[in-house]
Structures are given as C-alpha cells and as structure tokens.
mmCIF file of C-alpha atoms in Angstrom:
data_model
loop_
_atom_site.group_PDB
_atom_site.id
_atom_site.type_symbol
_atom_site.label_atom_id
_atom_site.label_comp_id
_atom_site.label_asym_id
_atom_site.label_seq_id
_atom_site.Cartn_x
_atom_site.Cartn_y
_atom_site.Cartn_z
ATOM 1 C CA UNK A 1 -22.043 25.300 52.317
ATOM 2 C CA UNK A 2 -22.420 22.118 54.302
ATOM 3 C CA UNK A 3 -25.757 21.784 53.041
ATOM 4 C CA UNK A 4 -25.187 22.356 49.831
ATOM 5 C CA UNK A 5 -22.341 19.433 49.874
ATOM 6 C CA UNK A 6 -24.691 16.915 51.722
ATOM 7 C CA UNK A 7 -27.316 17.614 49.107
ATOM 8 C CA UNK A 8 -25.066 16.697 46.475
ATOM 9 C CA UNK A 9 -23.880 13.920 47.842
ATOM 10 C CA UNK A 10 -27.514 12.471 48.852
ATOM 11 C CA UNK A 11 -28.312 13.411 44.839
ATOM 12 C CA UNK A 12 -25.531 10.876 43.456
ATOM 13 C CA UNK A 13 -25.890 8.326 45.617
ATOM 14 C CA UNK A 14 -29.905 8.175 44.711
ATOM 15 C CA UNK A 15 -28.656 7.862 41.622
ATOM 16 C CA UNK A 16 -25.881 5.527 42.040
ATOM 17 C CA UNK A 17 -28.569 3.095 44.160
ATOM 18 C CA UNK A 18 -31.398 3.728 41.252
ATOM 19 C CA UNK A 19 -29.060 2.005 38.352
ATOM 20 C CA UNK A 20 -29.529 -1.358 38.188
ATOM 21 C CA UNK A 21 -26.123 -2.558 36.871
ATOM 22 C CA UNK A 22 -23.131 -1.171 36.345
ATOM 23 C CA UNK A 23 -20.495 -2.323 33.584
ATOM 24 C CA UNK A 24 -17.354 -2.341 32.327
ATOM 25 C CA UNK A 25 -15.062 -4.350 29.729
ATOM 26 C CA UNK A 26 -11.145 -4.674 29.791
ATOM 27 C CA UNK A 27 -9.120 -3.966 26.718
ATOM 28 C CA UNK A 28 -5.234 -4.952 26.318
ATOM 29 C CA UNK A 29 -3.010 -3.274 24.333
ATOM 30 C CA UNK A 30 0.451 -4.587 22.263
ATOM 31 C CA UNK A 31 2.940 -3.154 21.805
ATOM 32 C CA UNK A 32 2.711 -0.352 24.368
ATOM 33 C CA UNK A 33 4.648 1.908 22.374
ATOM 34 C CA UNK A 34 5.035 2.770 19.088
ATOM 35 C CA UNK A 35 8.435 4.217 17.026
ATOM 36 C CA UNK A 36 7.955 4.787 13.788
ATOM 37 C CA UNK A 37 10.765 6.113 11.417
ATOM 38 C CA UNK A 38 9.586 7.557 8.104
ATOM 39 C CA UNK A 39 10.771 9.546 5.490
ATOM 40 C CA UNK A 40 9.191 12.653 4.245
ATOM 41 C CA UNK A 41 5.796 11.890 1.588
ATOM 42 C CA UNK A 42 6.295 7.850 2.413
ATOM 43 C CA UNK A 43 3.491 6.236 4.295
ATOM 44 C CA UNK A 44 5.906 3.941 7.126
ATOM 45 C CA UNK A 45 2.760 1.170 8.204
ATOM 46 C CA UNK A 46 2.708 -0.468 12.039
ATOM 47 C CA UNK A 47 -0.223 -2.907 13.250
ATOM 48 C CA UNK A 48 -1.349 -2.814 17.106
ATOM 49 C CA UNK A 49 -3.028 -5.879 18.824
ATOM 50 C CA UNK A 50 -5.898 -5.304 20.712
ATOM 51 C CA UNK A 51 -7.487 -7.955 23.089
ATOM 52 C CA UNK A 52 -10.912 -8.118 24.456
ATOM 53 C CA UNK A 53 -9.775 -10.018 28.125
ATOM 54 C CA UNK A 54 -13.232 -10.102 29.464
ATOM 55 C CA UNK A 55 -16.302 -12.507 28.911
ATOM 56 C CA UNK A 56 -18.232 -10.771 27.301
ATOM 57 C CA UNK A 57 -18.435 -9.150 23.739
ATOM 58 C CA UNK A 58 -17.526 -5.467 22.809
ATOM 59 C CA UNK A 59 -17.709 -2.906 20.650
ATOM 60 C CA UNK A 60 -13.829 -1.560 20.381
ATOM 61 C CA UNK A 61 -12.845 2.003 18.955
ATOM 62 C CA UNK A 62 -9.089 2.832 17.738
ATOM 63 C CA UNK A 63 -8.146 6.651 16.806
ATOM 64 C CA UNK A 64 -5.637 8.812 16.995
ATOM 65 C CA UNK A 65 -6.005 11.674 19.596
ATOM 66 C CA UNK A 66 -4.613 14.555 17.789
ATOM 67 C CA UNK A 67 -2.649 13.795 14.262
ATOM 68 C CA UNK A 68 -5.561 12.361 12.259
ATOM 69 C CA UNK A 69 -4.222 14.080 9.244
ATOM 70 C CA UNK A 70 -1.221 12.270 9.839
ATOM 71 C CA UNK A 71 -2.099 8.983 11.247
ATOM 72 C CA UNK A 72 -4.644 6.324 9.194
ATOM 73 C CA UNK A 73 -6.167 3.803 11.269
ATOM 74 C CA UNK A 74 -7.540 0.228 9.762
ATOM 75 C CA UNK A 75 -10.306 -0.396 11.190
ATOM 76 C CA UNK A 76 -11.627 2.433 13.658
ATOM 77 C CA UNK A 77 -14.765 0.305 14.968
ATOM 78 C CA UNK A 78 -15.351 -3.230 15.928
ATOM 79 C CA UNK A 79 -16.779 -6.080 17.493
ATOM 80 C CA UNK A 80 -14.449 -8.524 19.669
ATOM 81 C CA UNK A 81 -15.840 -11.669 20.754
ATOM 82 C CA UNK A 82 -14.874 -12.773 24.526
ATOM 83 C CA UNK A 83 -11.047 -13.487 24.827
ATOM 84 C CA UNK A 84 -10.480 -12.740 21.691
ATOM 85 C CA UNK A 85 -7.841 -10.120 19.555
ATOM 86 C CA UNK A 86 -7.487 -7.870 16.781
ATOM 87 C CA UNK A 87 -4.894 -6.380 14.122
ATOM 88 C CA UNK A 88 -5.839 -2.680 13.551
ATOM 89 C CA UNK A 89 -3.222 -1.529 11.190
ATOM 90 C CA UNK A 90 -1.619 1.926 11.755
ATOM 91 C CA UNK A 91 -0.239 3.973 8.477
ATOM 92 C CA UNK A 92 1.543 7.264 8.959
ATOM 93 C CA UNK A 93 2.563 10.023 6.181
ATOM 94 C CA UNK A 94 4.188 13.353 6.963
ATOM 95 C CA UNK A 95 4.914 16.183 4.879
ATOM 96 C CA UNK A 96 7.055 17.759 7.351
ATOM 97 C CA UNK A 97 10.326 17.013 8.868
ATOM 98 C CA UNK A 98 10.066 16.871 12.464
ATOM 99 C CA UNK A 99 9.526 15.020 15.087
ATOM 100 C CA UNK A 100 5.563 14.327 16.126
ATOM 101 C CA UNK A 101 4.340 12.897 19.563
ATOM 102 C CA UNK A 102 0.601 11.484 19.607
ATOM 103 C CA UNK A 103 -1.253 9.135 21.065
ATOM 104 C CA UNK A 104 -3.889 5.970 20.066
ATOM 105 C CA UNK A 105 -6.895 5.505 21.949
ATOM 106 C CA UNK A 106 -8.654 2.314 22.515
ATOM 107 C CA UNK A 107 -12.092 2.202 23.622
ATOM 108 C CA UNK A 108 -14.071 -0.473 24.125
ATOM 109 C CA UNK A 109 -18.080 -0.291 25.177
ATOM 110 C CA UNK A 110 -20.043 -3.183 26.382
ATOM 111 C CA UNK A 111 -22.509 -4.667 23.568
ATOM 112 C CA UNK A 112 -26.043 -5.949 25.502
ATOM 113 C CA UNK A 113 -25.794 -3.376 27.966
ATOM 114 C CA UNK A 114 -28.959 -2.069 30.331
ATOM 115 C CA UNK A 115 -28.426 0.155 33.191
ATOM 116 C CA UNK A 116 -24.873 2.453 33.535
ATOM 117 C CA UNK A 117 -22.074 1.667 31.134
ATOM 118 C CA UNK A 118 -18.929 2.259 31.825
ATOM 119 C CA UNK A 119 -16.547 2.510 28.853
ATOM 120 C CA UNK A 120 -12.602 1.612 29.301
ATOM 121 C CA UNK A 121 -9.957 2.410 27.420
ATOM 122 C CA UNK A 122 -5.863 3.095 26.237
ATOM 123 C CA UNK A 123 -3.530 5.350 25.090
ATOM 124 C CA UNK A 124 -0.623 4.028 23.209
ATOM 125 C CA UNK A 125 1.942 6.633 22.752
ATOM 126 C CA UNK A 126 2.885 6.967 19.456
ATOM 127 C CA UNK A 127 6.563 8.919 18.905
ATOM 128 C CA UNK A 128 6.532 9.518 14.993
ATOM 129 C CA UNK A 129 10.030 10.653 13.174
ATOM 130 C CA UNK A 130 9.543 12.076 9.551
ATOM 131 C CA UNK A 131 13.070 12.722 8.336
ATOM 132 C CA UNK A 132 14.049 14.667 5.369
ATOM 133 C CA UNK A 133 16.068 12.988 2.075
ATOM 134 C CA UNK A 134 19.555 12.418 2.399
ATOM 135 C CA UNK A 135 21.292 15.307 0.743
ATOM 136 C CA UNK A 136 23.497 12.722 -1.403
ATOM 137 C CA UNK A 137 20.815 11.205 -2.912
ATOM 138 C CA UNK A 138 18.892 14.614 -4.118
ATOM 139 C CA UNK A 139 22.678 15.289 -5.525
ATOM 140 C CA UNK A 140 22.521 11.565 -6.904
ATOM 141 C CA UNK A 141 19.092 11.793 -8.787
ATOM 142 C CA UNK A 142 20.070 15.266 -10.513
ATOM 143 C CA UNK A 143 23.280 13.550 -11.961
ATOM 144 C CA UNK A 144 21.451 10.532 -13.088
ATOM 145 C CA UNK A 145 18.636 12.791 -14.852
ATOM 146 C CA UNK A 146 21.011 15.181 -16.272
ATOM 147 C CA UNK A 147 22.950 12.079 -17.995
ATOM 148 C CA UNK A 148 19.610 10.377 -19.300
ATOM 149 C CA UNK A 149 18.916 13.914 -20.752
ATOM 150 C CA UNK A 150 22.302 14.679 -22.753
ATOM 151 C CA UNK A 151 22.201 10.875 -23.925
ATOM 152 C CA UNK A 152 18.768 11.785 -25.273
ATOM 153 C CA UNK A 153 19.683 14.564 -26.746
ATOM 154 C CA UNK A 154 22.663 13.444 -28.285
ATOM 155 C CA UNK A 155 21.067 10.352 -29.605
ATOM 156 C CA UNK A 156 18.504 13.054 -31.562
ATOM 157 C CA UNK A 157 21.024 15.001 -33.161
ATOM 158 C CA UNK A 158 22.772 11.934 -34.476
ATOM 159 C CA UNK A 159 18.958 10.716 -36.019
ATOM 160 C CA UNK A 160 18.477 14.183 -37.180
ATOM 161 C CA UNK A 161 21.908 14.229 -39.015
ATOM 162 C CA UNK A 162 21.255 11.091 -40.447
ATOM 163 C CA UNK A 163 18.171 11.448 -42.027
ATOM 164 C CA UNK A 164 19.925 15.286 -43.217
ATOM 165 C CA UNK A 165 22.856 13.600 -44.988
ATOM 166 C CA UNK A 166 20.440 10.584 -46.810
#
C-alpha cells in the first residue's frame, strides 16, 4: 500500500515538474446574488457584470447550471481584454408557479496559453420566484370581456333591426 501511494505521488510530481507553465485568470462577479420576481409566462430580465481583474486577456463563459430551459443568457462566450468588464444580460420565463433555486457559472480560460491551464470560475446564486396571477384580476378581465361582448352584440341587433324596418 505504501508503495503504491509513493508511486503515485512520484507520477504527479513528474508531471507537475514536466509542465512548463502553469496559468490561471481571475474573474469578478456583480451583483453576487440575484432575486428575481416574475410572474407566470412573463420573461422578468437582470444583467450581471463580469470583470476580467488580471493582465492578461480571456476567454469568459456564462451559463446557467441547471434551469437552462428557464434561464436565457446574453452572451454565453467572450473575450475580455485585461481589466476590463462585461454586461451579460440574464432573462428568465417560467411556466410554473414556484419557487426555483439555480446557479450562474462564470468561467474564464486564459487566451495564448502553452503548458497547463488552469480555468477559474463563479457561481452566482440565482433565487427565481414565478408567481401566479392575482385572482382579482382573472375575475377583472372576465367582466371586462363579457361587457365588450354584450355591447357587441347589442350593437348588432340594433343594425340588424334597422336595416329590417327600412
């Protein structure tokens, strides 16, 4: 067993020595939360900032882990120059009242990169509430279509007695 452990550790250390370079970038994140409040069949539309901290350019990747059905991101890939940011928009639709929890990764890979990469990355939480119609106003649109109807109607009987009595 011992041998079998120093083996394995003499394997990845070869290979640790045999890379050349090793890199990473940094990502930042705003906000580092995200509430959204929607009602059900209505897209409800956030944005995220993301910053590329380091000197170097990178390749940056924004998706949602598990609600992609749910969750639209704008864009998914791009390149950040050094110290520079990003809007990525975020639009969410639900079907389904309830209450969803998810969350947003952001990766970001080096661009010129030679050797062992390193990618790094966030989650964002994202807490997303879909919430049914209000009662009253299911009540409210039945009233105002039943009144355009029996104006409707009675504005055809009066055309239709009209042209009966001429």
């Amino acid at each position: 067993m011992k041998k079998n452990t120093l083996f394995l550790i003499l394997i990845c250390f070869f290979l640790l020595s045999a890379a050349k370079s090793v890199m990473a970038i940094g990502v930042g994140v705003k906000p580092k939360e995200l509430n959204i409040k929607t009602e059900i069949g209505k897209a409800a539309e956030t944005e995220i900032l993301i910053i590329n901290p380091s000197d170097e350019p990178a390749f940056y990747s924004v998706s949602a882990d598990n609600l992609k059905r749910k969750i639209t991101i704008s864009p998914v890939d791009f390149l950040l120059e050094p110290n520079s940011s990003r809007i990525a928009v975020v639009i969410v639709k639900s079907w389904i009242p309830c209450k969803f929890n998810d969350n947003i990764s952001v990766v970001s890979r080096p661009v010129n990169h030679t050797g062992l990469t390193a990618a790094s990355g966030v989650k964002v939480p994202i807490v997303i509430t879909a919430m049914d119609i209000p009662f009253w106003w299911i009540i409210l649109e039945i009233v105002i279509g039943s009144c355009l109807i029996i104006f409707f109607m009675v504005k055809l009987r009066k055309k239709r007695n009209n042209k009966i009595i001429k």
